[in-house]
Amino acid sequence: MKSVKALLITLVMIFGASAIPASAQFKFGPKVGVTVNNMHFNKSVMDADNQTGWTAGLMGEFTVPVIGISADISAMYVRRNAKFAYENNISKDNRDYIEIPLNIKYKLGLPVISKFVVPYLGLGPSVSFLTSRRNIEQAYKNKSVDWALNFGFGVQLLSHIDLNARYGLGLTKAISPFAGTDKAGIEGKNRYWTITLGYLF
């Protein structure tokens, strides 16, 4: 049921982005990058290290002329790796997602250089759908849907190259333990950096 709700909200996000005025400029293209994930636990008995993953997919960008406001929405395949330390035990979990982030961006129009370099700030929600295994060593299960709030910054070069760095603040529980295990009550949320490079046609 949660997956259905998440899918409906995602469709609203997509149609909301497409409702930008017809005078808006539209660009799209491929995007690739790396992720650095750190699971945030609700109890100090569990610890996690930063783990590097990757992402690739497509993005579309709408820009409203003059006012410098843009919106971009992407469909990305994401690998988020995690490594947990609990007492003397170490667990690894490589999770694959289809992530759909929607970002509202404010582009800073700077005199003279704006034809070549346009910096911007971004903020928006993201929903990720798990496509990999659910269970981790009979102790945890990955949640099928993960919501986050992204905020970051970037720069567009020569109107086509998009370099972006954003921080994802997990809003929902990404994992939860099975009942009856010694890890019961320990829950985790995703915290991650994503750095991407895209080319917009």
Short mmCIF file of C-alpha atoms in Angstrom, two decimals:
data_model
loop_
_atom_site.label_atom_id
_atom_site.label_comp_id
_atom_site.label_asym_id
_atom_site.label_seq_id
_atom_site.Cartn_x
_atom_site.Cartn_y
_atom_site.Cartn_z
CA MET A 1 0.00 0.00 0.00
CA LYS A 2 2.86 2.39 0.83
CA SER A 3 4.40 1.65 -2.57
CA VAL A 4 1.12 2.57 -4.29
CA LYS A 5 0.89 5.83 -2.35
CA ALA A 6 4.50 6.66 -3.19
CA LEU A 7 3.86 5.96 -6.87
CA LEU A 8 0.81 8.24 -6.89
CA ILE A 9 2.73 11.06 -5.21
CA THR A 10 5.55 10.58 -7.71
CA LEU A 11 3.10 10.96 -10.60
CA VAL A 12 1.82 14.18 -9.03
CA MET A 13 5.43 15.40 -8.83
CA ILE A 14 5.96 14.62 -12.51
CA PHE A 15 2.76 16.26 -13.69
CA GLY A 16 3.42 19.22 -11.40
CA ALA A 17 6.79 19.75 -13.05
CA SER A 18 5.21 19.52 -16.50
CA ALA A 19 2.67 22.21 -15.57
CA ILE A 20 5.28 24.95 -15.86
CA PRO A 21 4.20 27.62 -18.40
CA ALA A 22 4.52 26.86 -22.11
CA SER A 23 7.02 29.70 -22.48
CA ALA A 24 9.47 27.73 -20.34
CA GLN A 25 12.57 26.28 -21.94
CA PHE A 26 12.98 22.51 -21.82
CA LYS A 27 16.18 20.47 -21.94
CA PHE A 28 16.91 16.80 -21.29
CA GLY A 29 19.83 14.44 -21.32
CA PRO A 30 21.84 11.70 -19.57
CA LYS A 31 23.33 12.04 -16.11
CA VAL A 32 25.92 9.92 -14.25
CA GLY A 33 27.59 10.24 -10.89
CA VAL A 34 28.78 8.84 -7.58
CA THR A 35 27.07 8.54 -4.20
CA VAL A 36 28.54 8.52 -0.70
CA ASN A 37 26.09 6.89 1.70
CA ASN A 38 26.08 6.84 5.50
CA MET A 39 23.30 5.12 7.40
CA HIS A 40 22.10 7.13 10.40
CA PHE A 41 20.96 4.93 13.29
CA ASN A 42 18.66 5.82 16.14
CA LYS A 43 20.91 4.08 18.70
CA SER A 44 24.60 4.58 19.38
CA VAL A 45 25.28 0.83 19.69
CA MET A 46 25.23 0.64 15.89
CA ASP A 47 27.78 2.38 13.69
CA ALA A 48 28.23 2.77 9.93
CA ASP A 49 31.04 3.85 7.63
CA ASN A 50 30.80 6.04 4.53
CA GLN A 51 30.41 3.81 1.48
CA THR A 52 30.70 4.83 -2.18
CA GLY A 53 28.18 3.84 -4.84
CA TRP A 54 27.11 5.09 -8.26
CA THR A 55 24.12 6.42 -10.18
CA ALA A 56 23.06 6.84 -13.83
CA GLY A 57 19.92 7.88 -15.66
CA LEU A 58 18.08 10.68 -17.45
CA MET A 59 17.04 14.15 -16.40
CA GLY A 60 14.76 16.85 -17.79
CA GLU A 61 14.90 20.54 -16.92
CA PHE A 62 12.30 23.28 -17.27
CA THR A 63 13.48 26.89 -17.03
CA VAL A 64 11.17 29.89 -16.78
CA PRO A 65 12.84 32.79 -18.69
CA VAL A 66 13.92 36.01 -16.94
CA ILE A 67 13.17 35.06 -13.31
CA GLY A 68 15.87 32.38 -13.09
CA ILE A 69 13.65 29.64 -11.63
CA SER A 70 14.07 26.08 -12.93
CA ALA A 71 12.73 22.65 -12.07
CA ASP A 72 14.38 19.38 -12.94
CA ILE A 73 13.15 15.83 -12.54
CA SER A 74 15.21 12.70 -13.06
CA ALA A 75 14.84 8.93 -13.26
CA MET A 76 18.03 7.44 -11.85
CA TYR A 77 19.33 3.95 -11.14
CA VAL A 78 21.20 4.21 -7.84
CA ARG A 79 23.53 1.84 -5.98
CA ARG A 80 23.76 2.71 -2.29
CA ASN A 81 26.27 0.63 -0.38
CA ALA A 82 26.27 0.30 3.39
CA LYS A 83 28.56 -1.29 5.97
CA PHE A 84 27.34 -1.79 9.54
CA ALA A 85 29.34 -2.49 12.68
CA TYR A 86 27.51 -4.01 15.66
CA GLU A 87 29.66 -5.29 18.54
CA ASN A 88 32.18 -7.53 16.72
CA ASN A 89 29.98 -8.20 13.71
CA ILE A 90 30.22 -6.40 10.37
CA SER A 91 27.39 -6.53 7.84
CA LYS A 92 27.45 -5.29 4.25
CA ASP A 93 24.43 -4.32 2.22
CA ASN A 94 24.45 -3.19 -1.41
CA ARG A 95 21.06 -1.71 -2.22
CA ASP A 96 19.78 -0.81 -5.68
CA TYR A 97 17.05 1.78 -6.20
CA ILE A 98 15.14 3.61 -8.89
CA GLU A 99 15.25 7.17 -7.60
CA ILE A 100 13.04 10.02 -8.81
CA PRO A 101 14.26 13.37 -7.47
CA LEU A 102 12.45 16.65 -8.17
CA ASN A 103 14.43 19.84 -7.58
CA ILE A 104 13.45 23.48 -7.71
CA LYS A 105 16.52 25.51 -8.70
CA TYR A 106 17.33 29.19 -8.46
CA LYS A 107 19.88 30.21 -11.06
CA LEU A 108 22.18 33.09 -10.23
CA GLY A 109 22.46 35.31 -13.29
CA LEU A 110 25.88 36.89 -13.09
CA PRO A 111 26.83 39.70 -15.49
CA VAL A 112 29.24 38.89 -18.33
CA ILE A 113 29.89 35.25 -17.38
CA SER A 114 26.26 33.99 -17.43
CA LYS A 115 26.63 32.89 -21.07
CA PHE A 116 29.36 30.53 -19.99
CA VAL A 117 28.83 29.74 -16.30
CA VAL A 118 25.54 29.77 -14.35
CA PRO A 119 25.68 28.71 -10.67
CA TYR A 120 22.47 27.62 -8.94
CA LEU A 121 20.97 26.42 -5.65
CA GLY A 122 18.51 23.54 -5.46
CA LEU A 123 15.94 22.03 -3.08
CA GLY A 124 13.33 19.33 -3.44
CA PRO A 125 11.92 15.90 -2.52
CA SER A 126 13.08 12.51 -3.71
CA VAL A 127 11.49 9.06 -3.69
CA SER A 128 13.44 5.82 -4.18
CA PHE A 129 12.01 2.39 -5.00
CA LEU A 130 14.05 -0.61 -3.89
CA THR A 131 14.89 -3.07 -6.70
CA SER A 132 17.41 -5.31 -4.89
CA ARG A 133 17.11 -7.87 -2.09
CA ARG A 134 15.08 -7.06 1.02
CA ASN A 135 16.76 -9.21 3.69
CA ILE A 136 20.21 -8.67 5.23
CA GLU A 137 21.73 -11.69 7.02
CA GLN A 138 18.39 -12.63 8.59
CA ALA A 139 18.60 -9.56 10.82
CA TYR A 140 17.34 -6.64 8.75
CA LYS A 141 14.97 -5.88 5.95
CA ASN A 142 15.25 -2.98 3.54
CA LYS A 143 12.18 -0.84 3.12
CA SER A 144 10.69 -0.89 -0.38
CA VAL A 145 10.22 2.91 -0.53
CA ASP A 146 12.54 5.61 0.79
CA TRP A 147 11.72 9.33 0.93
CA ALA A 148 14.33 12.07 1.27
CA LEU A 149 14.75 15.84 1.09
CA ASN A 150 17.58 16.96 -1.19
CA PHE A 151 19.37 20.29 -1.07
CA GLY A 152 22.55 21.36 -2.79
CA PHE A 153 24.21 23.47 -5.42
CA GLY A 154 25.56 23.21 -8.94
CA VAL A 155 26.77 24.97 -12.02
CA GLN A 156 25.80 24.86 -15.68
CA LEU A 157 28.59 25.32 -18.19
CA LEU A 158 28.01 26.58 -21.76
CA SER A 159 24.24 25.99 -21.30
CA HIS A 160 24.63 22.21 -21.69
CA ILE A 161 26.93 20.72 -19.04
CA ASP A 162 25.38 20.34 -15.59
CA LEU A 163 27.60 19.64 -12.56
CA ASN A 164 25.67 19.12 -9.33
CA ALA A 165 26.30 18.17 -5.69
CA ARG A 166 23.40 17.52 -3.34
CA TYR A 167 22.86 16.15 0.14
CA GLY A 168 19.98 13.75 0.75
CA LEU A 169 18.37 13.81 4.18
CA GLY A 170 16.39 10.60 4.67
CA LEU A 171 12.88 11.26 5.96
CA THR A 172 11.71 7.66 6.33
CA LYS A 173 13.25 4.48 7.74
CA ALA A 174 15.41 2.79 5.10
CA ILE A 175 15.89 -0.39 7.12
CA SER A 176 14.31 -2.07 10.13
CA PRO A 177 15.25 -5.24 12.03
CA PHE A 178 13.28 -8.44 12.18
CA ALA A 179 11.31 -8.89 15.40
CA GLY A 180 12.94 -11.14 17.95
CA THR A 181 16.56 -10.42 17.00
CA ASP A 182 19.14 -8.85 19.29
CA LYS A 183 19.07 -5.82 16.99
CA ALA A 184 15.37 -5.14 17.60
CA GLY A 185 14.65 -1.46 18.03
CA ILE A 186 17.60 -0.32 15.93
CA GLU A 187 16.43 1.55 12.84
CA GLY A 188 18.30 3.46 10.16
CA LYS A 189 17.76 6.33 7.73
CA ASN A 190 19.78 7.14 4.64
CA ARG A 191 22.13 10.12 4.64
CA TYR A 192 24.00 10.60 1.39
CA TRP A 193 25.90 12.89 -0.94
CA THR A 194 25.31 12.59 -4.68
CA ILE A 195 27.64 14.21 -7.20
CA THR A 196 26.49 14.08 -10.82
CA LEU A 197 27.55 15.24 -14.25
CA GLY A 198 24.90 15.66 -16.94
CA TYR A 199 24.65 16.83 -20.52
CA LEU A 200 21.46 18.66 -21.55
CA PHE A 201 20.37 18.85 -25.18
#
